[in-house]
Short mmCIF file of C-alpha atoms in Angstrom, two decimals:
data_model
loop_
_atom_site.label_atom_id
_atom_site.label_comp_id
_atom_site.label_asym_id
_atom_site.label_seq_id
_atom_site.Cartn_x
_atom_site.Cartn_y
_atom_site.Cartn_z
CA MET O 1 90.64 132.91 85.53
CA SER O 2 87.73 135.49 83.91
CA ARG O 3 85.30 133.43 81.44
CA ALA O 4 87.52 135.07 78.37
CA GLU O 5 90.80 135.82 79.81
CA THR O 6 93.84 135.19 76.49
CA PHE O 7 96.92 133.47 76.45
CA ASP O 8 99.49 133.74 73.84
CA TYR O 9 99.43 129.61 73.70
CA ILE O 10 96.41 126.31 74.92
CA ILE O 11 97.71 123.68 74.57
CA ILE O 12 94.68 120.68 74.77
CA GLY O 13 96.07 117.50 76.85
CA ALA O 14 98.22 116.97 78.91
CA GLY O 15 99.24 113.98 77.30
CA SER O 16 103.19 112.51 76.55
CA ALA O 17 103.42 115.67 74.65
CA GLY O 18 101.03 118.11 75.77
CA CYS O 19 103.11 118.08 79.09
CA VAL O 20 106.63 118.38 77.40
CA LEU O 21 104.75 120.97 74.65
CA ALA O 22 103.70 123.25 78.61
CA ASN O 23 107.34 122.58 79.65
CA ARG O 24 108.75 123.98 76.48
CA LEU O 25 106.55 126.40 75.79
CA SER O 26 106.61 128.23 78.96
CA ALA O 27 110.36 127.68 79.58
CA ASP O 28 110.40 131.97 77.94
CA PRO O 29 108.79 133.62 80.72
CA ALA O 30 106.64 136.61 78.39
CA ALA O 31 105.04 133.85 76.99
CA ARG O 32 101.61 133.07 78.90
CA VAL O 33 100.50 128.86 78.32
CA LEU O 34 97.64 127.09 79.48
CA LEU O 35 97.43 123.79 79.56
CA LEU O 36 93.89 122.15 79.54
CA GLU O 37 93.17 118.34 81.09
CA ALA O 38 90.18 116.11 81.07
CA GLY O 39 91.79 113.97 83.99
CA GLY O 40 92.97 114.68 87.15
CA ARG O 41 95.97 114.91 88.41
CA GLY O 42 96.67 111.38 88.84
CA ARG O 43 97.80 111.14 92.66
CA ASN O 44 97.78 107.05 93.64
CA PRO O 45 101.24 106.20 94.44
CA LEU O 46 100.52 102.40 92.72
CA PHE O 47 100.48 103.20 89.70
CA ARG O 48 104.16 104.61 90.10
CA LEU O 49 105.37 100.74 90.75
CA PRO O 50 106.12 99.24 87.65
CA MET O 51 105.00 96.00 88.34
CA LEU O 52 101.71 96.82 89.45
CA MET O 53 100.68 98.06 86.03
CA GLY O 54 98.99 94.93 84.30
CA LYS O 55 96.44 95.03 87.78
CA LEU O 56 95.74 98.89 87.15
CA PHE O 57 96.12 99.36 83.62
CA GLN O 58 92.88 97.23 83.44
CA SER O 59 91.43 99.51 86.26
CA GLY O 60 89.31 102.36 84.69
CA ILE O 61 91.67 104.95 87.14
CA TYR O 62 93.74 107.34 84.96
CA ASN O 63 91.68 105.88 82.43
CA TRP O 64 88.83 106.97 78.73
CA HIS O 65 88.39 103.16 79.13
CA TYR O 66 87.51 102.70 75.52
CA HIS O 67 86.59 99.80 73.09
CA THR O 68 86.57 99.42 69.37
CA GLU O 69 83.40 98.60 67.29
CA PRO O 70 83.18 94.69 66.61
CA GLU O 71 86.37 94.14 64.84
CA PRO O 72 85.38 92.65 62.03
CA HIS O 73 88.34 90.20 60.90
CA LEU O 74 88.63 89.62 64.58
CA ASN O 75 85.32 87.43 64.71
CA GLY O 76 83.68 90.72 65.68
CA ARG O 77 85.67 90.88 68.65
CA SER O 78 85.29 95.06 70.61
CA LEU O 79 89.40 95.08 72.13
CA TYR O 80 89.62 97.22 75.16
CA TRP O 81 91.51 100.39 74.61
CA PRO O 82 92.72 102.35 77.94
CA ARG O 83 93.79 105.69 77.14
CA GLY O 84 95.89 107.64 79.83
CA LYS O 85 93.34 110.64 81.61
CA THR O 86 94.89 112.38 83.78
CA LEU O 87 98.00 114.78 84.04
CA GLY O 88 100.95 112.46 81.93
CA GLY O 89 97.93 110.77 79.90
CA SER O 90 99.13 107.57 78.83
CA SER O 91 102.84 108.04 79.81
CA THR O 92 100.41 106.94 83.60
CA ILE O 93 99.34 103.70 82.89
CA ASN O 94 101.76 102.44 80.22
CA GLY O 95 104.00 99.61 80.26
CA MET O 96 106.89 101.89 80.28
CA ILE O 97 109.31 100.48 77.46
CA TYR O 98 111.54 103.15 75.77
CA VAL O 99 112.10 102.21 71.62
CA ARG O 100 112.45 105.08 69.69
CA GLY O 101 110.99 102.63 66.51
CA ASN O 102 114.43 102.32 64.27
CA ARG O 103 116.27 104.91 61.40
CA HIS O 104 114.14 103.49 58.73
CA ASP O 105 110.42 104.29 59.77
CA TYR O 106 111.14 108.25 59.97
CA ASP O 107 113.25 107.97 56.67
CA ARG O 108 110.57 106.53 55.22
CA TRP O 109 108.89 109.30 56.48
CA ALA O 110 111.54 112.07 54.59
CA GLN O 111 110.65 110.43 51.73
CA LEU O 112 107.12 111.24 52.42
CA GLY O 113 108.04 114.50 51.02
CA LEU O 114 108.36 115.48 55.02
CA SER O 115 112.33 115.93 54.99
CA GLU O 116 112.18 117.77 58.60
CA TRP O 117 111.40 114.27 59.93
CA SER O 118 114.13 112.36 58.50
CA TYR O 119 116.39 109.96 60.76
CA GLU O 120 119.11 112.27 61.02
CA LYS O 121 116.65 115.38 62.06
CA VAL O 122 114.80 113.67 64.58
CA LEU O 123 117.86 112.06 66.62
CA PRO O 124 118.33 115.27 67.96
CA ALA O 125 114.72 115.75 69.23
CA PHE O 126 114.92 111.83 70.90
CA ARG O 127 118.49 113.12 72.46
CA ARG O 128 117.45 116.14 73.79
CA SER O 129 114.38 114.89 76.29
CA GLU O 130 116.83 111.97 77.31
CA GLY O 131 118.20 111.81 80.88
CA HIS O 132 120.04 108.15 80.56
CA ILE O 133 121.11 106.66 83.42
CA GLU O 134 123.93 104.62 81.68
CA ARG O 135 124.28 105.80 78.53
CA ASN O 136 125.73 108.67 76.88
CA ASP O 137 127.08 108.79 73.29
CA ALA O 138 126.14 110.06 70.08
CA PHE O 139 122.35 108.25 70.29
CA HIS O 140 122.58 108.84 73.86
CA ASN O 141 122.31 111.88 76.21
CA GLY O 142 122.40 111.99 80.16
CA GLU O 143 121.12 115.09 80.71
CA GLY O 144 117.70 115.33 79.32
CA GLU O 145 114.21 115.23 81.64
CA LEU O 146 113.32 112.18 80.95
CA THR O 147 114.70 109.66 83.42
CA VAL O 148 115.27 106.30 81.06
CA CYS O 149 117.54 102.64 82.18
CA ARG O 150 117.83 99.62 81.63
CA ALA O 151 116.45 96.61 82.42
CA ARG O 152 116.78 95.43 86.13
CA SER O 153 115.04 92.96 86.39
CA LYS O 154 117.51 89.60 88.01
CA SER O 155 114.96 87.22 86.79
CA MET O 156 117.02 84.26 85.13
CA LEU O 157 114.69 83.62 82.20
CA HIS O 158 115.76 87.11 80.41
CA ASP O 159 119.35 85.82 79.57
CA VAL O 160 118.00 82.26 78.95
CA PHE O 161 115.82 84.09 75.72
CA VAL O 162 118.57 86.07 74.66
CA GLU O 163 120.80 83.29 74.74
CA ALA O 164 118.39 81.34 72.57
CA GLY O 165 118.12 84.27 70.19
CA ALA O 166 121.65 84.07 69.88
CA GLU O 167 121.30 80.24 69.12
CA ALA O 168 119.02 80.59 66.93
CA GLY O 169 121.02 83.07 64.80
CA HIS O 170 119.95 86.21 65.39
CA PRO O 171 121.97 89.13 66.68
CA ARG O 172 122.29 90.18 70.40
CA ASN O 173 121.60 93.45 70.98
CA ASP O 174 122.49 95.42 73.76
CA ASP O 175 120.77 98.72 72.75
CA PHE O 176 117.43 98.84 70.38
CA ASN O 177 117.40 103.12 70.11
CA GLY O 178 121.51 102.58 68.96
CA PRO O 179 122.88 101.81 65.68
CA GLU O 180 120.21 99.01 64.13
CA GLN O 181 117.11 97.53 66.00
CA GLU O 182 117.06 94.46 65.16
CA GLY O 183 118.50 91.98 68.32
CA PHE O 184 117.74 90.05 71.11
CA GLY O 185 117.83 92.22 74.10
CA LYS O 186 116.56 93.68 77.11
CA PHE O 187 114.88 97.17 76.53
CA ASP O 188 114.55 100.48 78.33
CA PHE O 189 112.32 102.38 80.36
CA THR O 190 111.35 105.70 81.56
CA ILE O 191 111.75 104.43 85.32
CA LYS O 192 113.22 106.80 87.95
CA ASP O 193 114.74 105.17 91.48
CA GLY O 194 112.34 102.54 91.24
CA LYS O 195 109.51 104.49 90.05
CA ARG O 196 107.66 105.19 87.14
CA TRP O 197 108.91 108.03 84.86
CA SER O 198 105.65 109.41 83.29
CA THR O 199 105.79 113.35 81.25
CA SER O 200 104.13 114.88 83.92
CA PHE O 201 106.71 113.89 86.87
CA ALA O 202 109.67 114.32 84.23
CA PHE O 203 108.66 117.55 82.51
CA LEU O 204 105.15 119.26 84.05
CA ARG O 205 105.94 118.91 87.47
CA PRO O 206 109.06 120.61 87.75
CA VAL O 207 107.87 123.80 86.44
CA LEU O 208 104.41 124.12 88.06
CA HIS O 209 106.15 127.05 89.81
CA ARG O 210 106.08 129.47 86.91
CA LYS O 211 103.95 131.88 87.18
CA ASN O 212 103.35 131.58 83.60
CA LEU O 213 101.97 128.90 83.59
CA THR O 214 98.21 127.57 84.03
CA VAL O 215 97.00 123.68 83.95
CA GLU O 216 93.65 123.49 84.30
CA ILE O 217 92.51 119.39 85.34
CA GLU O 218 89.09 118.01 85.09
CA ALA O 219 89.24 120.44 81.83
CA LEU O 220 86.94 118.71 78.81
CA THR O 221 87.41 120.83 75.69
CA GLN O 222 84.45 121.00 73.76
CA ARG O 223 85.57 122.67 70.64
CA ILE O 224 88.10 124.65 69.62
CA LEU O 225 86.58 128.31 67.86
CA LEU O 226 87.84 129.52 64.86
CA GLU O 227 87.53 132.45 62.95
CA ASN O 228 87.91 132.99 59.88
CA GLY O 229 90.10 130.47 59.17
CA ARG O 230 92.13 131.11 62.03
CA ALA O 231 91.62 129.03 65.34
CA VAL O 232 91.07 131.89 68.23
CA GLY O 233 89.92 129.74 71.47
CA VAL O 234 88.86 127.06 73.13
CA GLU O 235 85.70 126.17 74.66
CA PHE O 236 85.87 123.84 77.66
CA SER O 237 83.80 122.14 80.49
CA GLN O 238 84.95 122.13 84.41
CA ARG O 239 82.87 120.90 87.06
CA GLY O 240 79.64 121.78 85.65
CA GLU O 241 80.26 124.62 83.64
CA VAL O 242 81.34 126.46 80.32
CA ARG O 243 84.47 128.06 79.86
CA THR O 244 86.26 130.25 76.99
CA VAL O 245 89.68 130.56 76.52
CA ARG O 246 91.99 132.88 74.32
CA ALA O 247 94.75 132.31 72.41
CA SER O 248 96.55 135.42 70.90
CA ARG O 249 99.13 132.84 68.79
CA GLU O 250 98.49 130.03 68.53
CA VAL O 251 96.12 126.32 70.10
CA ILE O 252 97.88 123.15 70.53
CA LEU O 253 95.81 119.85 70.21
CA SER O 254 97.95 117.56 71.85
CA ALA O 255 94.88 115.12 72.99
CA GLY O 256 96.49 112.08 71.42
CA THR O 257 94.50 109.03 67.98
CA VAL O 258 91.48 109.22 70.04
CA ASN O 259 90.66 112.66 71.34
CA SER O 260 92.85 114.13 68.77
CA PRO O 261 90.68 113.62 65.55
CA GLN O 262 86.98 113.84 68.36
CA LEU O 263 87.54 116.99 68.55
CA LEU O 264 88.58 118.88 65.24
CA MET O 265 85.54 117.39 64.46
CA LEU O 266 83.30 118.25 66.97
CA SER O 267 84.89 121.83 66.12
CA GLY O 268 83.57 121.74 62.80
CA LEU O 269 87.16 120.32 60.58
CA GLY O 270 86.73 116.98 58.92
CA PRO O 271 84.93 115.27 55.99
CA ALA O 272 82.01 117.46 55.59
CA ASP O 273 79.12 113.96 54.98
CA GLU O 274 80.36 112.90 58.49
CA LEU O 275 80.15 116.35 60.01
CA LEU O 276 76.53 116.46 58.89
CA SER O 277 75.19 113.59 59.65
CA HIS O 278 75.94 114.56 62.61
CA GLY O 279 74.49 118.85 62.33
CA ILE O 280 77.82 119.64 62.52
CA ASN O 281 78.00 122.76 60.24
CA PRO O 282 81.36 121.74 58.42
CA VAL O 283 83.83 124.96 59.01
CA HIS O 284 86.49 123.18 56.73
CA ASP O 285 86.65 120.23 54.74
CA LEU O 286 89.55 118.05 55.60
CA PRO O 287 88.82 114.66 54.62
CA GLY O 288 91.69 112.66 56.55
CA VAL O 289 90.82 113.68 60.09
CA GLY O 290 90.13 110.72 61.56
CA LYS O 291 91.64 107.63 59.01
CA ASN O 292 94.83 106.38 58.93
CA LEU O 293 94.87 104.91 62.36
CA GLN O 294 96.87 101.63 62.86
CA ASP O 295 97.89 99.94 65.79
CA HIS O 296 100.31 97.28 66.31
CA VAL O 297 98.76 93.40 66.24
CA ASP O 298 100.13 90.98 67.98
CA CYS O 299 99.17 87.77 69.70
CA VAL O 300 100.26 85.64 72.70
CA MET O 301 102.44 82.36 72.42
CA ALA O 302 102.54 80.60 75.81
CA TRP O 303 105.14 77.85 77.47
CA GLU O 304 104.77 75.68 80.45
CA CYS O 305 107.83 75.91 82.72
CA THR O 306 109.24 73.05 84.03
CA LYS O 307 111.43 74.61 86.61
CA PRO O 308 109.59 76.81 90.16
CA VAL O 309 112.11 80.16 88.27
CA THR O 310 109.14 81.78 86.82
CA LEU O 311 107.38 85.06 88.43
CA PHE O 312 105.12 83.18 90.06
CA GLY O 313 105.68 83.19 93.26
CA ASP O 314 107.13 86.86 93.55
CA LEU O 315 103.70 86.98 91.95
CA ARG O 316 101.74 86.07 95.59
CA ALA O 317 99.56 88.07 96.90
CA ASP O 318 101.48 88.05 100.65
CA ARG O 319 104.96 88.23 99.26
CA LEU O 320 104.14 91.40 96.64
CA ILE O 321 102.02 93.22 99.79
CA TRP O 322 106.05 93.55 101.28
CA SER O 323 107.49 94.22 97.87
CA VAL O 324 105.19 97.00 97.02
CA ALA O 325 106.29 98.49 100.13
CA GLU O 326 109.75 97.88 99.60
CA GLY O 327 109.48 99.68 96.22
CA MET O 328 107.54 102.40 97.33
CA LEU O 329 109.95 103.19 100.63
CA PHE O 330 113.76 101.91 99.17
CA GLY O 331 113.19 102.07 95.29
CA ARG O 332 113.84 97.86 94.82
CA GLY O 333 112.40 94.36 94.84
CA VAL O 334 110.79 92.86 92.17
CA ALA O 335 107.31 95.95 91.96
CA THR O 336 110.38 98.28 90.87
CA THR O 337 110.17 95.72 87.60
CA PHE O 338 108.22 95.94 84.50
CA PRO O 339 107.79 91.48 83.74
CA TYR O 340 108.31 92.16 80.38
CA GLU O 341 111.79 93.25 79.85
CA ALA O 342 113.35 91.80 77.77
CA GLY O 343 112.60 91.22 73.45
CA ALA O 344 113.48 91.13 70.10
CA PHE O 345 113.62 92.90 67.16
CA MET O 346 113.10 90.11 64.10
CA LYS O 347 113.73 89.99 60.02
CA SER O 348 110.69 87.31 58.64
CA ARG O 349 113.66 87.55 55.30
CA ALA O 350 117.14 88.32 55.41
CA GLU O 351 116.75 90.38 52.73
CA LEU O 352 114.54 92.96 54.37
CA ALA O 353 115.91 96.86 54.87
CA ALA O 354 114.91 96.68 58.71
CA PRO O 355 113.13 94.20 61.54
CA ASP O 356 109.57 93.35 60.58
CA ILE O 357 108.38 91.40 63.64
CA GLN O 358 108.77 92.49 67.34
CA LEU O 359 108.93 90.24 70.55
CA HIS O 360 108.25 91.10 74.10
CA PHE O 361 109.10 87.95 76.19
CA MET O 362 107.38 87.66 79.58
CA PRO O 363 108.57 85.02 82.44
CA ALA O 364 105.28 84.36 83.89
CA LEU O 365 101.73 83.22 82.17
CA GLU O 366 99.85 86.80 81.61
CA LYS O 367 96.52 83.73 83.59
CA THR O 368 99.49 83.86 86.39
CA ALA O 369 100.87 87.58 85.60
CA ASN O 370 98.51 89.33 88.60
CA LEU O 371 98.41 89.13 92.31
CA HIS O 372 97.02 85.70 93.53
CA VAL O 373 96.86 84.00 97.37
CA PRO O 374 98.29 80.90 97.79
CA ASN O 375 95.26 78.59 99.05
CA PRO O 376 97.29 76.10 102.16
CA PHE O 377 94.64 74.00 102.19
CA ARG O 378 94.89 72.96 98.02
CA LYS O 379 97.29 70.13 97.38
CA ARG O 380 100.71 71.08 95.66
CA GLN O 381 100.16 71.22 92.37
CA ALA O 382 102.34 70.33 89.88
CA ILE O 383 104.77 73.05 88.67
CA GLU O 384 103.52 73.59 85.33
CA ALA O 385 100.32 74.60 86.27
CA ASN O 386 101.37 77.92 87.51
CA HIS O 387 104.92 78.43 86.27
CA GLY O 388 105.39 79.79 82.54
CA PHE O 389 106.53 82.04 80.12
CA THR O 390 105.21 84.33 77.84
CA LEU O 391 105.64 86.32 74.02
CA ARG O 392 103.48 88.68 72.17
CA VAL O 393 104.05 88.07 69.09
CA GLY O 394 103.45 91.00 65.76
CA PRO O 395 104.06 93.11 63.59
CA VAL O 396 105.77 96.08 63.51
CA ASN O 397 104.98 97.81 59.86
CA PRO O 398 101.30 96.70 59.97
CA GLU O 399 99.26 97.43 56.55
CA SER O 400 95.83 97.40 57.60
CA ARG O 401 93.75 100.82 58.45
CA GLY O 402 91.64 101.53 60.77
CA GLU O 403 89.28 104.82 61.76
CA ILE O 404 87.94 107.26 64.51
CA THR O 405 84.33 108.55 63.79
CA LEU O 406 82.07 110.46 66.07
CA ARG O 407 79.79 108.33 67.69
CA SER O 408 77.39 112.03 68.30
CA ALA O 409 77.93 115.76 68.66
CA ASP O 410 78.14 115.12 72.58
CA PRO O 411 81.93 116.20 73.34
CA ALA O 412 81.06 113.13 76.36
CA ALA O 413 80.28 110.89 74.27
CA SER O 414 82.68 108.22 73.38
CA PRO O 415 83.87 108.19 69.05
CA LYS O 416 83.92 105.25 67.68
CA ILE O 417 87.15 103.25 67.20
CA ALA O 418 87.14 100.66 64.33
CA ALA O 419 90.84 99.43 63.86
CA ASN O 420 90.30 97.09 61.79
CA TYR O 421 92.89 94.70 63.13
CA LEU O 422 94.03 91.68 60.46
CA GLN O 423 92.27 93.38 57.28
CA SER O 424 95.22 92.93 55.55
CA ASP O 425 96.39 88.90 54.32
CA PHE O 426 100.58 90.85 54.35
CA ASP O 427 99.93 91.11 58.78
CA LEU O 428 98.59 87.23 59.07
CA ARG O 429 101.48 86.60 57.36
CA THR O 430 103.81 88.15 59.01
CA MET O 431 102.07 87.21 61.82
CA ILE O 432 102.53 83.86 60.89
CA ALA O 433 106.40 83.96 60.16
CA GLY O 434 106.72 85.08 63.55
CA ILE O 435 105.17 82.66 65.05
CA ARG O 436 107.03 79.66 63.34
CA MET O 437 109.85 81.57 64.07
CA THR O 438 109.67 82.01 68.20
CA ARG O 439 109.06 78.86 68.46
CA ASP O 440 111.97 77.85 66.42
CA VAL O 441 114.32 80.23 69.61
CA ILE O 442 112.43 78.48 72.14
CA ALA O 443 113.24 74.79 70.50
CA GLN O 444 117.08 76.12 71.26
CA LYS O 445 119.35 74.35 73.44
CA ALA O 446 119.31 77.42 76.34
CA PHE O 447 115.70 76.80 76.39
CA ASP O 448 116.36 72.84 77.05
CA PRO O 449 116.05 72.65 80.47
CA TYR O 450 112.86 74.66 81.30
CA ARG O 451 110.88 74.03 78.23
CA GLY O 452 107.58 72.51 79.16
CA LYS O 453 104.63 72.11 77.15
CA GLU O 454 103.28 74.90 74.48
CA LEU O 455 99.91 76.47 75.79
CA ALA O 456 99.23 78.89 72.92
CA PRO O 457 98.41 78.02 70.26
CA GLY O 458 99.94 74.98 70.81
CA PRO O 459 101.41 72.09 68.75
CA ASP O 460 98.50 71.37 66.90
CA VAL O 461 98.14 75.03 65.47
CA ASP O 462 100.95 74.50 62.73
CA SER O 463 99.32 74.91 59.51
CA GLU O 464 98.68 78.00 57.77
CA ALA O 465 94.34 77.70 57.96
CA ASP O 466 94.70 76.30 61.46
CA MET O 467 97.17 79.73 63.10
CA THR O 468 94.30 81.93 61.00
CA LYS O 469 91.50 80.50 62.95
CA TRP O 470 93.62 80.75 65.88
CA LEU O 471 94.72 84.89 65.00
CA ARG O 472 91.52 86.00 64.11
CA ALA O 473 90.13 84.36 67.62
CA THR O 474 92.23 85.48 70.23
CA ALA O 475 94.91 88.77 68.97
CA MET O 476 95.13 91.68 70.28
CA THR O 477 96.19 95.39 70.49
CA THR O 478 99.98 96.16 71.92
CA PHE O 479 97.93 99.97 72.56
CA HIS O 480 100.35 101.38 70.42
CA PRO O 481 97.29 103.29 68.13
CA VAL O 482 98.84 106.18 65.69
CA GLY O 483 97.98 108.55 62.26
CA THR O 484 94.45 109.43 62.53
CA CYS O 485 95.23 113.52 61.69
CA LYS O 486 98.13 112.44 59.30
CA MET O 487 101.22 115.15 58.59
CA GLY O 488 101.72 115.04 54.85
CA ASN O 489 101.33 117.18 51.51
CA ASP O 490 98.60 114.63 49.81
CA PRO O 491 94.92 115.09 49.98
CA MET O 492 94.08 112.84 52.66
CA ALA O 493 96.74 114.52 55.17
CA VAL O 494 95.46 116.64 57.88
CA VAL O 495 98.81 118.67 59.26
CA ASP O 496 101.53 120.19 56.77
CA ALA O 497 105.51 118.90 57.94
CA ARG O 498 105.19 121.75 60.97
CA LEU O 499 101.87 120.70 61.98
CA LYS O 500 100.08 122.90 61.11
CA VAL O 501 96.52 122.38 60.59
CA ARG O 502 95.25 122.54 56.59
CA GLY O 503 93.56 125.47 56.13
CA ILE O 504 93.43 126.49 59.31
CA GLU O 505 95.95 129.35 61.15
CA GLY O 506 97.12 129.03 64.21
CA LEU O 507 96.35 125.64 65.08
CA ARG O 508 98.44 122.49 65.21
CA VAL O 509 98.21 118.64 66.19
CA ALA O 510 101.05 117.68 68.16
CA ASP O 511 100.94 113.73 69.22
CA ALA O 512 101.42 110.19 67.54
CA SER O 513 98.12 110.86 65.78
CA ILE O 514 100.62 112.86 63.12
CA MET O 515 102.19 110.17 62.19
CA PRO O 516 102.07 109.08 58.78
CA ILE O 517 103.37 105.43 59.19
CA ILE O 518 103.85 103.81 62.53
CA SER O 519 106.57 103.83 63.81
CA SER O 520 108.10 100.30 64.62
CA GLY O 521 107.76 99.31 68.46
CA ASN O 522 106.28 100.83 71.32
CA THR O 523 105.27 104.16 70.62
CA ASN O 524 105.12 106.79 73.71
CA ALA O 525 109.15 107.83 72.73
CA PRO O 526 108.02 108.39 69.33
CA ALA O 527 105.33 110.81 70.75
CA ILE O 528 107.72 112.70 73.72
CA MET O 529 110.15 113.18 69.93
CA ILE O 530 106.87 114.75 67.68
CA ALA O 531 106.10 117.15 71.02
CA GLU O 532 109.76 118.32 70.87
CA LYS O 533 109.95 119.03 67.14
CA ALA O 534 106.26 120.21 67.60
CA ALA O 535 108.15 123.35 69.57
CA ASP O 536 111.39 123.92 67.86
CA PHE O 537 109.00 124.91 65.06
CA ILE O 538 106.19 127.11 67.51
CA LEU O 539 109.51 129.00 69.27
CA GLY O 540 111.13 129.13 65.74
CA GLU O 541 108.43 131.12 64.48
CA ALA O 542 107.27 133.07 67.05
CA PRO O 543 107.57 136.69 67.63
CA ARG O 544 111.52 138.20 69.31
#
């Protein structure tokens, strides 16, 4: 590739959205498409086994390895923020849970003046991508590239959890992506033949043979080139060399909730005062860039289990070695499942239009949900010491807002992440309501044969003051950051309803950063939907 080669479209970021866009835009053989990815190809086969996600998630492999600034409402703790840095982006390291959110999320977007984003308008985009191996109806499609399957674990505690939810008066729900989101059930997953099915495998790898598609890895974008109010190209560094490419039609920024606002600011698009403080010339004052950061906060509740029916035995290193081999060779066994397979969406108040609390249930304790080696010389411990179950509890519509800001004008420097978790009393109250409701579920008859001592937060943590203290000391992220390049019509909006950057021609943002309000639940499926909508907009406006 020559230094000034021209493409029709340049896509920055080969993550959950970028891989979809590369597929859709390059389907026209007359359109030349360049996809830039800061990470590598992601060839480590262990990352494809769902059960290993928890262990590998903590590694620096395929990962930007970000951390927040000290969080003022979490006792000054800095939280780990892994984001994917490889082909497939965060879909290469995430929990693979396929949750779209509920219809009220998108109808709220429409009520903000974004009529193209109502539930009725986004459902076809969700369905287009989906290749569900068991569901094919008005809400689902079995023909799309993104393979989706039902939960596959044989752990009986998942069924106990769903039964307990029903006993506590909550609906059962066989499909969180169907007509209603509320209820207790099992999640769907982006897993194919027992292996992770990232957007790289689903959308990008099958079209790498296209002669009009160029993919550059280890390519760190430094800035978007702007001329006379238009995006005309990209400058990126690759293996020590700075290179420049030009775009005749559009530059599409799909670098994610952290890196998309960072790149806009490095290019002179953002809050003018902040840019000047880093010596960057403001090309266009966009005060909303990096603002409106939202994320799902949650807490970890845990109980001892009085019977050896959890995942603890399966996660012994000697047994898991065989499970890994079985998963890699035959696509079956415990290594091909994800531990948080059951979950729930609950309403903290009956009058709510939609659920406001999400639960993730795991038949293991988080401290034992990693590899461990049995010690034959140690006396047998009580079952309770190792066997237990865990619930992650958090609000799906948090009010707290944070921001992404530059640390410096160096493109290689990590930006500052201030999530501002639990800034809002509303979030605290919702989490406390969720804790009480979860305790009620675990107290049901279905759990009687298995329920041991409550380990976290513990039965003594019961008053609102004690729960607030515990939450500020232990709450964490669910790894769902969105919103930092907000779509809308107000002065803080960064992109319009068709994802065009306000005030700049030939530049769009297409990833989870455009969400004006976070969706209810896991955010990977909505990021893919956003890319599908972006492709519709771009191809609909392209010259024929």
